[in-house]
């Protein structure tokens, strides 16, 4: 986001989705007040708040072992390399719209040396599509939710079918769960129920939980142990990571319990927007606390219109616009979180209705 837009967003009295970050001084002062700030400092991830975070996360996921990573990309490269080595196979199933497929500069091929099999198109892939494959597989990766497709979740029965297929074929199933917390809330399942469908799970601490960063991979003790050498090889060993761990523990305690509430608010907002002419809500009923809106126009024209709207009304609705898979439309995202404590759904719906009218008129 350009600095001019960051400044404009920070000046607005209503921000729909993601808040402007506090200053570094404010963040450090808040972390210093948390109980874990008095713990010993971890050394290369051993002890301190990192060890406490690993155990707290495993209690939610009900997995035997877990390993903290500073970065999700590193975590999942390690996961896939470990599976490939154990199974003497470089083929991994991913969705073409997944983070691994779209947002990592081809790291799975260029860095990990793996051969991704891209399965599916605009919807999550199915067990039937897996069954049509004829090549050996090192792992199957399911992103929950599939962000680039509109934060879509597979139907829960379909997810169970994928899990059964993988176990029947003795292929490891890995959940790319950067937003697993939100996915569980969207399904109405416990985290343990959802994580139990997969052999390994990656979770992120900075998205739904609002932490400073960091991730964890959970799975069997032997598998997690096999990740440590890959973590070193991929440069994932920070000397200390206590700021990230302390903030993540705070997110587990205070943000995680609120995710079902945010899912409900996202669905209420989508319902309130359903009758706006020219506005496409994708999916019509959000699967999690986030969804896409498609509006007529180009990303550049909508960004300029939105800038003028924010200046005039002091309301910041959307962070960015991108191409939509519908000619003449652009896409933006809505992600409901703690900012929704500061506005009423009907007032926000009215602001979006007003902006959608501007977009439709091309003004």
Coordinates of C-alpha atoms in Angstrom, one line a residue:
X1 CA 0.0 0.0 0.0
X2 CA 1.4 3.4 -0.9
X3 CA 2.3 5.6 2.0
X4 CA -0.3 8.2 1.0
X5 CA -2.9 5.5 1.4
X6 CA -1.5 4.4 4.7
X7 CA -1.7 7.9 6.1
X8 CA -5.2 8.4 4.7
X9 CA -6.3 5.1 6.2
X10 CA -4.9 6.0 9.6
X11 CA -6.8 9.3 9.5
X12 CA -10.2 7.7 9.0
X13 CA -12.7 7.3 11.8
X14 CA -14.1 4.0 10.4
X15 CA -11.9 1.2 9.1
X16 CA -13.7 -1.8 7.8
X17 CA -11.1 -4.6 7.9
X18 CA -7.5 -4.5 8.9
X19 CA -6.5 -1.8 11.4
X20 CA -3.5 0.4 10.9
X21 CA -0.6 -1.0 12.9
X22 CA 0.4 0.8 16.1
X23 CA 3.8 2.3 16.4
X24 CA 6.8 0.1 17.3
X25 CA 7.0 1.9 20.7
X26 CA 3.3 1.2 21.5
X27 CA 3.7 -2.5 20.4
X28 CA 6.8 -3.0 22.5
X29 CA 5.2 -1.3 25.5
X30 CA 2.1 -3.5 25.3
X31 CA 4.2 -6.7 25.0
X32 CA 6.3 -5.7 28.0
X33 CA 3.1 -5.8 30.1
X34 CA 2.2 -9.4 29.2
X35 CA 3.0 -12.1 31.7
X36 CA 5.3 -14.0 29.4
X37 CA 7.6 -10.9 29.2
X38 CA 9.1 -12.0 32.5
X39 CA 10.1 -15.4 31.2
X40 CA 13.6 -16.5 30.2
X41 CA 14.5 -15.6 26.6
X42 CA 14.6 -18.5 24.2
X43 CA 17.8 -19.4 22.4
X44 CA 17.3 -20.6 18.9
X45 CA 13.7 -21.5 19.7
X46 CA 14.5 -23.5 22.9
X47 CA 12.8 -22.5 26.1
X48 CA 11.1 -19.3 27.1
X49 CA 7.9 -18.0 25.4
X50 CA 8.6 -20.1 22.3
X51 CA 8.4 -23.4 24.2
X52 CA 5.3 -22.2 26.0
X53 CA 3.7 -21.2 22.6
X54 CA 4.5 -24.6 21.1
X55 CA 2.8 -26.4 24.0
X56 CA -0.2 -24.0 24.1
X57 CA -0.7 -24.5 20.3
X58 CA -0.5 -28.3 20.6
X59 CA -3.1 -28.3 23.3
X60 CA -5.5 -26.7 20.7
X61 CA -4.5 -28.9 17.8
X62 CA -4.2 -32.1 19.8
X63 CA -1.1 -33.2 18.0
X64 CA 1.9 -35.0 19.6
X65 CA 4.6 -32.5 18.6
X66 CA 5.2 -29.1 17.1
X67 CA 8.0 -26.9 16.0
X68 CA 8.0 -23.1 15.9
X69 CA 9.1 -21.3 12.6
X70 CA 9.6 -17.6 12.1
X71 CA 8.1 -17.8 8.6
X72 CA 5.3 -19.9 7.0
X73 CA 7.0 -20.2 3.7
X74 CA 10.0 -21.7 5.4
X75 CA 7.8 -24.0 7.5
X76 CA 6.0 -25.5 4.5
X77 CA 9.1 -25.9 2.4
X78 CA 10.6 -27.9 5.2
X79 CA 7.4 -30.0 5.5
X80 CA 7.3 -30.8 1.8
X81 CA 11.1 -31.6 1.6
X82 CA 10.8 -33.9 4.6
X83 CA 7.9 -35.8 3.1
X84 CA 9.7 -36.0 -0.3
X85 CA 12.8 -37.4 1.3
X86 CA 11.0 -39.9 3.4
X87 CA 9.0 -41.2 0.4
X88 CA 11.7 -40.8 -2.3
X89 CA 9.2 -38.9 -4.4
X90 CA 9.1 -35.2 -5.5
X91 CA 5.4 -35.0 -6.5
X92 CA 3.2 -32.9 -4.2
X93 CA -0.4 -32.0 -4.8
X94 CA -1.3 -28.3 -4.4
X95 CA -4.1 -26.1 -5.6
X96 CA -3.2 -23.6 -8.4
X97 CA -4.7 -20.7 -6.4
X98 CA -2.9 -21.7 -3.2
X99 CA -0.3 -19.6 -1.5
X100 CA 2.3 -22.2 -2.4
X101 CA 1.2 -22.0 -6.0
X102 CA 0.8 -18.2 -6.4
X103 CA 2.6 -16.2 -3.8
X104 CA 6.0 -17.8 -3.2
X105 CA 7.9 -17.0 -6.4
X106 CA 7.9 -20.7 -7.4
X107 CA 9.8 -21.6 -4.3
X108 CA 8.4 -25.1 -4.2
X109 CA 10.1 -25.8 -7.6
X110 CA 13.0 -23.4 -7.6
X111 CA 14.1 -23.7 -4.0
X112 CA 12.7 -27.1 -2.8
X113 CA 13.2 -28.8 -6.1
X114 CA 9.8 -30.4 -5.9
X115 CA 7.3 -31.2 -8.7
X116 CA 3.9 -29.7 -7.9
X117 CA 0.8 -31.3 -9.3
X118 CA -1.7 -28.4 -9.5
X119 CA -5.2 -29.9 -8.9
X120 CA -8.5 -28.0 -9.3
X121 CA -9.3 -24.6 -10.8
X122 CA -11.5 -22.0 -9.0
X123 CA -12.9 -24.3 -6.4
X124 CA -11.1 -26.5 -3.9
X125 CA -10.1 -29.9 -5.3
X126 CA -12.0 -33.1 -4.5
X127 CA -11.2 -36.7 -3.5
X128 CA -12.5 -37.7 -6.9
X129 CA -9.9 -35.5 -8.6
X130 CA -7.2 -37.1 -6.4
X131 CA -8.5 -40.5 -7.4
X132 CA -7.9 -39.7 -11.1
X133 CA -4.2 -39.2 -10.5
X134 CA -1.8 -41.9 -11.7
X135 CA 1.5 -40.7 -10.4
X136 CA 3.1 -41.4 -7.0
X137 CA 2.8 -38.7 -4.4
X138 CA 4.9 -37.4 -1.6
X139 CA 2.1 -35.4 0.0
X140 CA -1.3 -33.7 -0.6
X141 CA -1.6 -30.1 0.5
X142 CA -5.0 -28.5 1.3
X143 CA -5.1 -24.8 2.0
X144 CA -7.8 -24.0 4.6
X145 CA -9.4 -21.6 3.6
X146 CA -8.3 -21.1 0.0
X147 CA -7.7 -17.4 0.2
X148 CA -7.2 -16.5 -3.5
X149 CA -10.4 -18.2 -4.4
X150 CA -12.5 -16.2 -2.0
X151 CA -11.5 -17.8 1.4
X152 CA -13.3 -20.9 0.3
X153 CA -13.5 -24.1 2.4
X154 CA -14.1 -27.5 1.0
X155 CA -17.5 -29.0 2.0
X156 CA -16.7 -30.7 5.3
X157 CA -17.9 -34.1 3.9
X158 CA -15.5 -33.6 1.0
X159 CA -12.7 -32.8 3.4
X160 CA -13.4 -36.0 5.2
X161 CA -13.3 -37.8 1.9
X162 CA -9.9 -36.3 1.0
X163 CA -8.6 -37.4 4.4
X164 CA -9.9 -41.0 3.9
X165 CA -8.4 -41.1 0.4
X166 CA -5.0 -40.1 1.7
X167 CA -5.0 -42.6 4.5
X168 CA -6.3 -45.4 2.2
X169 CA -3.5 -44.6 -0.3
X170 CA -0.9 -44.0 2.5
X171 CA -0.2 -40.5 1.2
X172 CA 0.5 -37.8 3.9
X173 CA -2.1 -35.1 4.1
X174 CA -0.9 -31.6 5.1
X175 CA -3.1 -28.7 5.9
X176 CA -1.8 -25.3 4.9
X177 CA -3.6 -23.7 7.8
X178 CA -2.3 -20.1 7.8
X179 CA -5.9 -19.4 8.7
X180 CA -6.8 -22.7 10.3
X181 CA -8.2 -20.8 13.3
X182 CA -10.7 -19.0 11.0
X183 CA -11.4 -22.3 9.1
X184 CA -12.4 -24.1 12.3
X185 CA -14.7 -21.2 13.3
X186 CA -16.2 -21.3 9.8
X187 CA -16.9 -25.0 10.0
X188 CA -18.1 -24.8 13.5
X189 CA -15.6 -27.4 14.6
X190 CA -12.9 -27.5 17.3
X191 CA -9.4 -27.1 16.1
X192 CA -8.6 -30.6 17.3
X193 CA -11.4 -32.1 15.1
X194 CA -10.2 -30.2 12.1
X195 CA -6.5 -30.9 12.6
X196 CA -7.2 -34.5 13.3
X197 CA -8.1 -35.0 9.6
X198 CA -4.5 -34.3 8.5
X199 CA -1.1 -35.9 9.2
X200 CA 0.6 -32.5 9.6
X201 CA -0.7 -28.9 10.0
X202 CA 0.9 -25.5 9.6
X203 CA -0.6 -22.6 11.5
X204 CA 0.2 -18.9 11.3
X205 CA 0.2 -16.5 14.3
X206 CA 0.0 -13.1 12.6
X207 CA -3.2 -13.3 10.5
X208 CA -6.3 -14.2 12.5
X209 CA -4.4 -14.0 15.8
X210 CA -2.9 -10.6 15.2
X211 CA 0.6 -11.6 16.3
X212 CA 3.9 -10.1 15.1
X213 CA 4.7 -13.1 13.0
X214 CA 5.7 -16.8 13.3
X215 CA 4.2 -20.1 12.6
X216 CA 4.1 -23.7 13.8
X217 CA 4.1 -27.1 12.2
X218 CA 2.4 -29.9 14.2
X219 CA 2.4 -33.6 13.6
X220 CA 3.9 -36.8 14.9
X221 CA 7.0 -36.7 17.0
X222 CA 9.1 -38.5 14.4
X223 CA 7.9 -36.2 11.6
X224 CA 8.4 -33.0 13.5
X225 CA 11.9 -34.2 14.5
X226 CA 12.7 -34.7 10.8
X227 CA 11.9 -31.0 10.1
X228 CA 14.7 -29.6 12.3
X229 CA 17.5 -30.3 9.9
X230 CA 15.5 -28.7 7.1
X231 CA 14.8 -25.7 9.3
X232 CA 18.5 -25.1 9.6
X233 CA 19.1 -25.7 5.8
X234 CA 16.4 -23.1 4.9
X235 CA 17.8 -20.5 7.3
X236 CA 15.0 -20.7 9.7
X237 CA 17.0 -20.6 13.0
X238 CA 16.7 -17.1 14.6
X239 CA 18.9 -16.5 17.6
X240 CA 15.7 -15.6 19.6
X241 CA 12.1 -15.1 18.7
X242 CA 10.5 -14.1 22.0
X243 CA 8.6 -11.0 20.6
X244 CA 6.8 -13.1 18.1
X245 CA 6.1 -15.8 20.6
X246 CA 4.8 -13.4 23.3
X247 CA 2.4 -11.7 20.8
X248 CA 1.2 -15.1 19.6
X249 CA 0.4 -16.3 23.1
X250 CA -1.6 -13.1 23.6
X251 CA -3.5 -13.8 20.3
X252 CA -4.3 -17.4 21.4
X253 CA -5.7 -16.1 24.6
X254 CA -7.7 -13.1 23.5
X255 CA -8.2 -13.2 19.7
X256 CA -8.8 -17.0 19.1
X257 CA -12.0 -17.2 21.2
X258 CA -13.6 -14.3 19.2
X259 CA -13.2 -15.9 15.7
X260 CA -16.7 -17.5 15.7
X261 CA -18.1 -14.0 16.5
X262 CA -16.2 -12.5 13.6
X263 CA -17.5 -15.2 11.2
X264 CA -21.0 -14.4 12.2
X265 CA -20.4 -10.7 11.6
X266 CA -19.0 -11.4 8.2
X267 CA -22.0 -13.4 7.2
X268 CA -24.3 -10.7 8.6
X269 CA -22.5 -8.1 6.5
X270 CA -22.7 -10.2 3.3
X271 CA -26.4 -10.6 3.9
X272 CA -26.8 -6.8 4.3
X273 CA -25.0 -6.3 1.0
X274 CA -26.9 -8.9 -1.0
X275 CA -29.3 -6.5 -2.8
X276 CA -26.8 -3.9 -4.0
X277 CA -27.0 -3.6 -7.8
X278 CA -23.8 -4.5 -9.6
X279 CA -22.0 -5.8 -6.5
X280 CA -21.0 -9.5 -6.5
X281 CA -20.4 -11.1 -3.1
X282 CA -18.1 -14.2 -3.3
X283 CA -19.0 -16.5 -1.8
X284 CA -22.5 -15.4 -1.3
X285 CA -22.4 -16.7 2.3
X286 CA -18.8 -16.3 3.6
X287 CA -17.1 -19.6 4.6
X288 CA -15.0 -17.8 7.2
X289 CA -14.7 -14.2 8.5
X290 CA -13.4 -13.0 5.1
X291 CA -14.8 -12.8 1.6
X292 CA -14.4 -11.1 -1.7
X293 CA -16.4 -8.2 -3.3
X294 CA -16.4 -7.7 -7.0
X295 CA -17.3 -4.2 -8.3
X296 CA -17.5 -2.8 -11.8
X297 CA -14.4 -1.0 -12.9
X298 CA -10.6 -1.5 -13.1
X299 CA -8.3 -1.9 -10.1
X300 CA -6.7 1.5 -10.8
X301 CA -10.0 3.4 -11.2
X302 CA -11.6 1.9 -8.1
X303 CA -8.5 2.6 -6.1
X304 CA -8.7 6.3 -7.1
X305 CA -12.5 6.4 -6.4
X306 CA -11.9 4.8 -3.0
X307 CA -9.2 7.3 -2.1
X308 CA -11.6 10.2 -2.8
X309 CA -14.3 8.4 -0.9
X310 CA -12.1 8.0 2.2
X311 CA -11.0 11.7 2.0
X312 CA -14.6 12.9 1.8
X313 CA -16.2 10.6 4.3
X314 CA -13.4 9.5 6.7
X315 CA -14.3 5.9 6.0
X316 CA -11.7 3.3 4.8
X317 CA -13.4 0.3 3.3
X318 CA -10.8 -1.6 1.2
X319 CA -7.0 -1.9 1.2
X320 CA -6.5 -2.9 -2.4
X321 CA -8.2 -3.9 -5.7
X322 CA -7.1 -6.6 -8.1
X323 CA -8.5 -8.2 -11.3
X324 CA -11.7 -10.2 -10.8
X325 CA -12.5 -13.3 -12.9
X326 CA -15.3 -11.4 -14.5
X327 CA -14.8 -9.0 -17.4
X328 CA -15.3 -5.4 -16.4
X329 CA -15.0 -6.1 -12.7
X330 CA -12.3 -5.7 -10.0
X331 CA -12.0 -7.6 -6.8
X332 CA -11.3 -6.5 -3.2
X333 CA -11.4 -8.3 0.1
X334 CA -13.3 -7.9 3.4
X335 CA -11.8 -9.4 6.5
X336 CA -13.9 -9.0 9.7
X337 CA -11.9 -8.7 13.0
X338 CA -11.6 -6.6 16.1
X339 CA -12.3 -3.4 14.1
X340 CA -15.9 -4.5 13.8
X341 CA -16.3 -3.7 17.5
X342 CA -16.3 0.0 16.5
X343 CA -19.1 0.0 13.9
X344 CA -22.5 -1.3 13.3
X345 CA -23.0 -3.7 10.4
X346 CA -25.9 -1.7 9.0
X347 CA -23.7 1.5 9.0
X348 CA -20.9 -0.3 7.2
X349 CA -23.3 -1.8 4.7
X350 CA -24.6 1.7 4.0
X351 CA -21.1 3.0 3.3
X352 CA -20.4 0.1 1.0
X353 CA -23.7 0.7 -0.8
X354 CA -22.7 4.3 -1.3
X355 CA -19.3 3.4 -2.7
X356 CA -20.8 0.7 -4.9
X357 CA -23.0 3.3 -6.4
X358 CA -20.0 5.5 -7.2
X359 CA -18.2 2.5 -8.8
X360 CA -21.3 1.6 -10.9
X361 CA -21.6 5.2 -12.2
X362 CA -17.9 5.5 -12.9
X363 CA -17.8 8.8 -11.1

